[in-house]
mmCIF file of C-alpha atoms in Angstrom:
data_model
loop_
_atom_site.group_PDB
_atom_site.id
_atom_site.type_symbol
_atom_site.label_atom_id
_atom_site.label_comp_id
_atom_site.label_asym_id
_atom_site.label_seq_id
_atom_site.Cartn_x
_atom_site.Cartn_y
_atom_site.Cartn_z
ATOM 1 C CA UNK A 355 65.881 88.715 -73.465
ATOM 2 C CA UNK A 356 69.180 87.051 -72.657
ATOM 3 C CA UNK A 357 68.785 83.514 -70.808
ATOM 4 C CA UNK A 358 72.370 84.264 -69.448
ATOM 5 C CA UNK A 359 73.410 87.542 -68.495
ATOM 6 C CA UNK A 360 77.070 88.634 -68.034
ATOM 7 C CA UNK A 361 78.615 91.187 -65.800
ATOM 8 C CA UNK A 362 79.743 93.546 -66.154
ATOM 9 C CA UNK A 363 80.195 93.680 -69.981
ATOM 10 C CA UNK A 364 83.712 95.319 -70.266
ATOM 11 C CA UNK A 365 86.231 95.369 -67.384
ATOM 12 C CA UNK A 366 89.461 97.312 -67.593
ATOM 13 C CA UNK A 367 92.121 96.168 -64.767
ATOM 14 C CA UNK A 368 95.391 96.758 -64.151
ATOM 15 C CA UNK A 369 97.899 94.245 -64.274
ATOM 16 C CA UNK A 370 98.775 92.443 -60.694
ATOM 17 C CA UNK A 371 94.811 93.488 -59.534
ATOM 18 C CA UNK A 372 92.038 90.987 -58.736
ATOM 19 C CA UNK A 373 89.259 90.862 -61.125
ATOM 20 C CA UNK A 374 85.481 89.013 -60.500
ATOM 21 C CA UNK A 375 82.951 88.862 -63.214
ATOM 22 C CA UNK A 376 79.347 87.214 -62.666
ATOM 23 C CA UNK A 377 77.222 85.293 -64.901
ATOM 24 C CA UNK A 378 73.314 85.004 -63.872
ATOM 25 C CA UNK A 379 70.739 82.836 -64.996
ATOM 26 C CA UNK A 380 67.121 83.128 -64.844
ATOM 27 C CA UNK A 381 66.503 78.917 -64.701
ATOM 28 C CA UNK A 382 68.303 76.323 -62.593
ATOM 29 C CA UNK A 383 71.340 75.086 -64.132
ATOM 30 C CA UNK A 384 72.623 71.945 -64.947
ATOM 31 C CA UNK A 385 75.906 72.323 -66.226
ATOM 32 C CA UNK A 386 78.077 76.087 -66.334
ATOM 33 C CA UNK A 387 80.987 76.024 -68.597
ATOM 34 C CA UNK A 388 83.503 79.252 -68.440
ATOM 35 C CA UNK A 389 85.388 80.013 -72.319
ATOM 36 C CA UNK A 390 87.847 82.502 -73.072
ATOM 37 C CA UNK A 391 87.950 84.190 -76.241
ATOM 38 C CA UNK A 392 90.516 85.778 -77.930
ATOM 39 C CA UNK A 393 89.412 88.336 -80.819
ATOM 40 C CA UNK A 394 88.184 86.329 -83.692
ATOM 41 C CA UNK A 395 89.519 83.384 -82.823
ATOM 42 C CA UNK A 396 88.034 79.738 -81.382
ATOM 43 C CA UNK A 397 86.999 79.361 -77.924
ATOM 44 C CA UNK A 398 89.058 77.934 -75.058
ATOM 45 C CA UNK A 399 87.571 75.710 -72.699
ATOM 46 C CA UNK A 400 88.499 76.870 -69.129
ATOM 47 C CA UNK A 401 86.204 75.097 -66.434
ATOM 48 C CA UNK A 402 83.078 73.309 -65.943
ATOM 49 C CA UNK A 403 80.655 73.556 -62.589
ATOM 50 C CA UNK A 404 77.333 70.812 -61.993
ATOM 51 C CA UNK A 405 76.996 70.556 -58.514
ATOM 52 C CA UNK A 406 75.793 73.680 -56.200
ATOM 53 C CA UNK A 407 78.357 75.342 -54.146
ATOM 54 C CA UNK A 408 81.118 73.464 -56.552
ATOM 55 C CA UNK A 409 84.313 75.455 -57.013
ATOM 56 C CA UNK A 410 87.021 74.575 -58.871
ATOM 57 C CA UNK A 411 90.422 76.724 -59.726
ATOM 58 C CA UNK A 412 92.683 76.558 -62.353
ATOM 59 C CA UNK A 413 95.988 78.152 -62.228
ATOM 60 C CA UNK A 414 95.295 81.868 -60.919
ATOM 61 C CA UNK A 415 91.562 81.500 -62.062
ATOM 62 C CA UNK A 416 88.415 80.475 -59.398
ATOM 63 C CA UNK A 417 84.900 79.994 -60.487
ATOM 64 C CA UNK A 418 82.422 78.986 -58.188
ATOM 65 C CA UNK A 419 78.703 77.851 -58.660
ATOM 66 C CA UNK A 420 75.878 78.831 -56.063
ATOM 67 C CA UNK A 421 74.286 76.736 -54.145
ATOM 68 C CA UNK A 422 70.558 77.663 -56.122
ATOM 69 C CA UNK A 423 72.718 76.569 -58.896
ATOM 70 C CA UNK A 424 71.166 79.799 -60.761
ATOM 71 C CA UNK A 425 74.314 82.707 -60.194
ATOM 72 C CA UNK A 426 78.276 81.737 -60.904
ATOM 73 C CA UNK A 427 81.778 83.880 -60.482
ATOM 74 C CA UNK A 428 84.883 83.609 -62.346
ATOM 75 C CA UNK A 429 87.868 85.294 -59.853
ATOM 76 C CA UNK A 430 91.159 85.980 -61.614
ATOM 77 C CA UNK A 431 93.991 86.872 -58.839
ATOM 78 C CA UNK A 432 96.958 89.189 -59.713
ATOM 79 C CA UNK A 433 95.997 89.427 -63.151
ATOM 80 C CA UNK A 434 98.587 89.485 -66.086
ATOM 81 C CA UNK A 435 98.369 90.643 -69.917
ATOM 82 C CA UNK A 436 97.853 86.711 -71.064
ATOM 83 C CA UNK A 437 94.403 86.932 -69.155
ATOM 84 C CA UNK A 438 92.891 89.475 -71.487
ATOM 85 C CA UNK A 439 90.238 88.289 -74.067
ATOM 86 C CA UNK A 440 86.521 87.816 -73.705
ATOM 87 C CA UNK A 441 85.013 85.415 -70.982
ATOM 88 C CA UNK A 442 81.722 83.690 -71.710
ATOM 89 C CA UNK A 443 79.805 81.510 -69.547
ATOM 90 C CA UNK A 444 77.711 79.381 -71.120
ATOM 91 C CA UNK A 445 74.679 76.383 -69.733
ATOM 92 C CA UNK A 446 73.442 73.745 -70.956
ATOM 93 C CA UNK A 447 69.621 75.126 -71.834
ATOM 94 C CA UNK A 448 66.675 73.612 -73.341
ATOM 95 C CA UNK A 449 65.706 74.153 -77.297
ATOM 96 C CA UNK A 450 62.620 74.543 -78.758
ATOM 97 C CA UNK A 451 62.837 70.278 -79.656
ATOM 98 C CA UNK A 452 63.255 69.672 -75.942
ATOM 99 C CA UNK A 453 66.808 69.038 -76.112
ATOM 100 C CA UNK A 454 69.567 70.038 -74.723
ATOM 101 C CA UNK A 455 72.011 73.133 -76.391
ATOM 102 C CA UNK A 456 75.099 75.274 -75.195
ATOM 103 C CA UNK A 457 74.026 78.432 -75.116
ATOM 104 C CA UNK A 458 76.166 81.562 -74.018
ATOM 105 C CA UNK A 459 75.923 84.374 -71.687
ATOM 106 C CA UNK A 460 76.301 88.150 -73.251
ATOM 107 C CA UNK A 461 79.796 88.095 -72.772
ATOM 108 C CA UNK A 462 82.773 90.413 -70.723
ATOM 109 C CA UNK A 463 85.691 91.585 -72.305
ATOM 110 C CA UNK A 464 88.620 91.983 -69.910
ATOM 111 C CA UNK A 465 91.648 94.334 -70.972
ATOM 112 C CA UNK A 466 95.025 94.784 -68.892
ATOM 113 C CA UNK A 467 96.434 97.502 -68.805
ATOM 114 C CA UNK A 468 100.503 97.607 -67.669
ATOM 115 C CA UNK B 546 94.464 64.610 -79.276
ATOM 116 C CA UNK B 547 91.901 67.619 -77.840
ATOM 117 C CA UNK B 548 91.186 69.408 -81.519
ATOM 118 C CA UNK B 549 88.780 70.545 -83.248
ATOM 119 C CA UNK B 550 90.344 71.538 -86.978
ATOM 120 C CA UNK B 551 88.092 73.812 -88.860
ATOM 121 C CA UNK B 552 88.764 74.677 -92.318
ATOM 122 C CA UNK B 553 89.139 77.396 -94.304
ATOM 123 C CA UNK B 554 90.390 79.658 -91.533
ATOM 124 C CA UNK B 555 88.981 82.476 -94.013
ATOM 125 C CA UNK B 556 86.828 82.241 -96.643
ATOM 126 C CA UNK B 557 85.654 85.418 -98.933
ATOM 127 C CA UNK B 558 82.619 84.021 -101.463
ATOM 128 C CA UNK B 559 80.490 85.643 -103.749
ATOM 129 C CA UNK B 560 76.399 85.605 -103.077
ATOM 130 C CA UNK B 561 76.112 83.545 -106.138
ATOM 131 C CA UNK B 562 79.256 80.866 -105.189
ATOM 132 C CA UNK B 563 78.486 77.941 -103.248
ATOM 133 C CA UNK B 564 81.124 76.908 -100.815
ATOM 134 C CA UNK B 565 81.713 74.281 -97.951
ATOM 135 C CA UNK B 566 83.002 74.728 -94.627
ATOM 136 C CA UNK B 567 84.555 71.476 -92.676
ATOM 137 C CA UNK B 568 85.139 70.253 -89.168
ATOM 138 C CA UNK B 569 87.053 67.411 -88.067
ATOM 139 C CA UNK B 570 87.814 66.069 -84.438
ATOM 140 C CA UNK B 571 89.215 62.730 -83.230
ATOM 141 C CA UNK B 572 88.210 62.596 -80.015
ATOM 142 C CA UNK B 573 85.095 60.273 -80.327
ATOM 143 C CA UNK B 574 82.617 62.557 -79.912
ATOM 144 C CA UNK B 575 79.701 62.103 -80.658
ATOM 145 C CA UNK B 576 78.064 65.528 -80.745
ATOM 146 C CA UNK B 577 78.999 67.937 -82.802
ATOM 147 C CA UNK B 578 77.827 71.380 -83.530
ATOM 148 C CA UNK B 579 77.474 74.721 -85.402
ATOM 149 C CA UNK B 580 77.972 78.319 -84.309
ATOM 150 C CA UNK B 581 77.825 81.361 -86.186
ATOM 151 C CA UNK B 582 79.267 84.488 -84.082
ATOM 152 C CA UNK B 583 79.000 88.169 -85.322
ATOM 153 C CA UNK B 584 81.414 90.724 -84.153
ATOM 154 C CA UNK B 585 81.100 91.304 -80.596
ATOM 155 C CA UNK B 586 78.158 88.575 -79.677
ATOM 156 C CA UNK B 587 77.932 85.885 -78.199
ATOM 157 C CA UNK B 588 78.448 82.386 -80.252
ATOM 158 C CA UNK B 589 74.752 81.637 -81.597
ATOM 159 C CA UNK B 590 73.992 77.997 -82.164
ATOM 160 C CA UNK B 591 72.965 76.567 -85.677
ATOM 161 C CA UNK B 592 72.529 73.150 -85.965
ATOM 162 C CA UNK B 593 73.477 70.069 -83.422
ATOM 163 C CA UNK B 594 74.384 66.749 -84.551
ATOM 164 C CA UNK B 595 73.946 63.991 -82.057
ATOM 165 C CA UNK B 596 75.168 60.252 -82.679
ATOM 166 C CA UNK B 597 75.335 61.469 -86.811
ATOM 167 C CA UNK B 598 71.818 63.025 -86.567
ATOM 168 C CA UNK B 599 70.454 66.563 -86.990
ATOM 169 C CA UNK B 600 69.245 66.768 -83.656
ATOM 170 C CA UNK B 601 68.634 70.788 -83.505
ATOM 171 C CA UNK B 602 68.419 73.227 -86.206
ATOM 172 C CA UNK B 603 67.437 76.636 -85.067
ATOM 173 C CA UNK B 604 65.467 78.173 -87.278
ATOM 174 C CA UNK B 605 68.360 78.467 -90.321
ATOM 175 C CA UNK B 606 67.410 79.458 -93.305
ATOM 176 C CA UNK B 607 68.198 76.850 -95.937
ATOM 177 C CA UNK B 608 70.889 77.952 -97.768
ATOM 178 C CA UNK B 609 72.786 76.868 -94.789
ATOM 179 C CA UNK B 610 72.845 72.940 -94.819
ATOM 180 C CA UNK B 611 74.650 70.610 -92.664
ATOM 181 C CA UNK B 612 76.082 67.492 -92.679
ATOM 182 C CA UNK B 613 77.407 65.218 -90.968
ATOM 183 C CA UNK B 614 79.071 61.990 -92.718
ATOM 184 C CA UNK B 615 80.308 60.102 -89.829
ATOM 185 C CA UNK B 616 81.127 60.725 -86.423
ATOM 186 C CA UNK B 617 84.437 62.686 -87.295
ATOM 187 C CA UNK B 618 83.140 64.965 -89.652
ATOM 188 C CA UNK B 619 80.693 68.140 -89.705
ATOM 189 C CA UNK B 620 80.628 70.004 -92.636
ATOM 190 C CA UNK B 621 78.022 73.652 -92.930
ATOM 191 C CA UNK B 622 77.343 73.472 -96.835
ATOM 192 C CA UNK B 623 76.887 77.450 -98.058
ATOM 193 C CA UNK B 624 74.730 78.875 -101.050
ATOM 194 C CA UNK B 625 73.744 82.112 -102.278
ATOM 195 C CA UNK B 626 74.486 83.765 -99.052
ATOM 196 C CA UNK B 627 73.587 87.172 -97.980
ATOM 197 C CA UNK B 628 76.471 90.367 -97.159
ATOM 198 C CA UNK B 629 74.722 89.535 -93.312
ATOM 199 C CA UNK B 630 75.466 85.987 -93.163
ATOM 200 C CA UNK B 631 79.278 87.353 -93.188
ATOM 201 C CA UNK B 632 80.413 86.088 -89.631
ATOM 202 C CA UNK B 633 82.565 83.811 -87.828
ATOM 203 C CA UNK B 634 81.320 80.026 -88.107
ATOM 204 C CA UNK B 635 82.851 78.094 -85.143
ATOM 205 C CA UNK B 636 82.639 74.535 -84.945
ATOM 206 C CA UNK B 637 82.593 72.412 -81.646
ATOM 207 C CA UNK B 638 82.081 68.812 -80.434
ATOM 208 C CA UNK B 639 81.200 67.036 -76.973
ATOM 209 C CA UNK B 640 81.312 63.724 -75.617
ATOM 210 C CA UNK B 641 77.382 63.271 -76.031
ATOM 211 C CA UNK B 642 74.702 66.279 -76.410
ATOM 212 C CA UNK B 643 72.983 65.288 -72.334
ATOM 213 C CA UNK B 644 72.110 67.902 -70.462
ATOM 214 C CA UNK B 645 75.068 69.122 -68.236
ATOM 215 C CA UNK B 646 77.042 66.570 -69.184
ATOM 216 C CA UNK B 647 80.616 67.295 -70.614
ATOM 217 C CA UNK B 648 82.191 70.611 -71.928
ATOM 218 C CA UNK B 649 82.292 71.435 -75.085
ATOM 219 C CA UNK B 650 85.626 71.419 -77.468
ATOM 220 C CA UNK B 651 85.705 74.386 -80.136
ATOM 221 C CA UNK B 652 87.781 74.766 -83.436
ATOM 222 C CA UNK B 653 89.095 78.197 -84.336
ATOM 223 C CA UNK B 654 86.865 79.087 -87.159
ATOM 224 C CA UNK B 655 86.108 80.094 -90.055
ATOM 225 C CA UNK B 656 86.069 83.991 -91.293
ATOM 226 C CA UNK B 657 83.083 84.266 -93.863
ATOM 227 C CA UNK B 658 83.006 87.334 -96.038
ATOM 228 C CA UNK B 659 80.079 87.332 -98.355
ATOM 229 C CA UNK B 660 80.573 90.104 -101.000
#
């Protein structure tokens, strides 16, 4: 089973509409990172959250980290075409050595529709 | 300077061929690591390389072999590859590997095609 689960898994909104999607863990976390990714292409880093209750915003994009430090949102307001692409959270999550390693959530893939 | 440079952006080899992917970043980081990512999945890590060391590998089979030779550098070395190792292989690097510690930097990647 996923570590990090993603919802929901596709999201179709159109353009000027609010959007939320929520990434769950099933272990504390230490670090939450939000990416974007476009089709096929690198990921872009878009915010980082440590502390509970932290929430930072960037532009028209809020993410926001509970206070169990176990649950975290990503709100886009009055969406536009630019935001589409696939959002992936991703923590900071032990290995089988005992060390630390990014790992990712399932995924969502936004589209915009005009 | 906030890049990761990964090249070949594509790469189309033959299961016999052995090929090299490479990373580069200038940002003084000193962890660096391997994804691979098939078509609609997450990114999957492959190897981490912390302070020049292999620090994880998970579970790769060995005709995948990193390297890392120095602190700018990663490269994924590539030989006799399977039609299912065809993916995208991203490349990323962080300050240090610590738990929770500083967000991760990724290049754009490489398209493998193994034919």
């Amino acid at each position: 089973s996923q570590e990090l689960e993603q919802s929901p898994q596709s999201l179709i909104v159109q353009e000027g509409k609010n959007l939320t999607i929520n990434c769950t863990s099933s272990k504390t976390l230490y670090g939450l990172y939000w990416y974007k990714q476009k089709y096929g292409e690198g990921l872009i880093f878009l915010m980082m959250l440590q502390k509970g209750g932290e929430e930072k915003s960037h532009e028209k994009i809020t993410a926001k980290l509970d206070e169990k430090k176990q649950q975290s949102s990503l709100h886009i307001t009055a969406s536009q075409p630019s935001h589409a692409g696939i959002y992936l959270c991703g923590a900071d999550m032990k290995s089988n050595f005992g060390n630390e390693k990014l790992t990712f959530g399932t995924g969502t893939r936004l589209t915009i529709i005009p | 300077d906030t890049e990761v440079t990964q090249t070949p952006k594509h790469l189309v080899m033959g299961m016999t061929n052995k090929k090299s992917l490479k990373c580069e970043q200038h940002m003084g980081h000193r962890a660096m690591y391997w994804y691979k990512q098939k078509a609609k999945k997450p990114p999957e890590l492959m190897f981490v390389y912390s302070y020049e060391k292999l620090s994880i590998n998970e579970s790769v089979p060995s005709r995948f072999s990193p390297e890392c030779p120095n602190s700018s550098l990663l490269n994924l070395h590539l030989h006799a590859l399977q039609p299912e190792d065809s993916a995208l292989y991203l490349c990323a690097s962080s300050l240090y590997s610590k738990q929770g510690a500083t967000e991760a930097f990724f290049g754009q990647g490489t398209r493998l095609t193994v034919v």
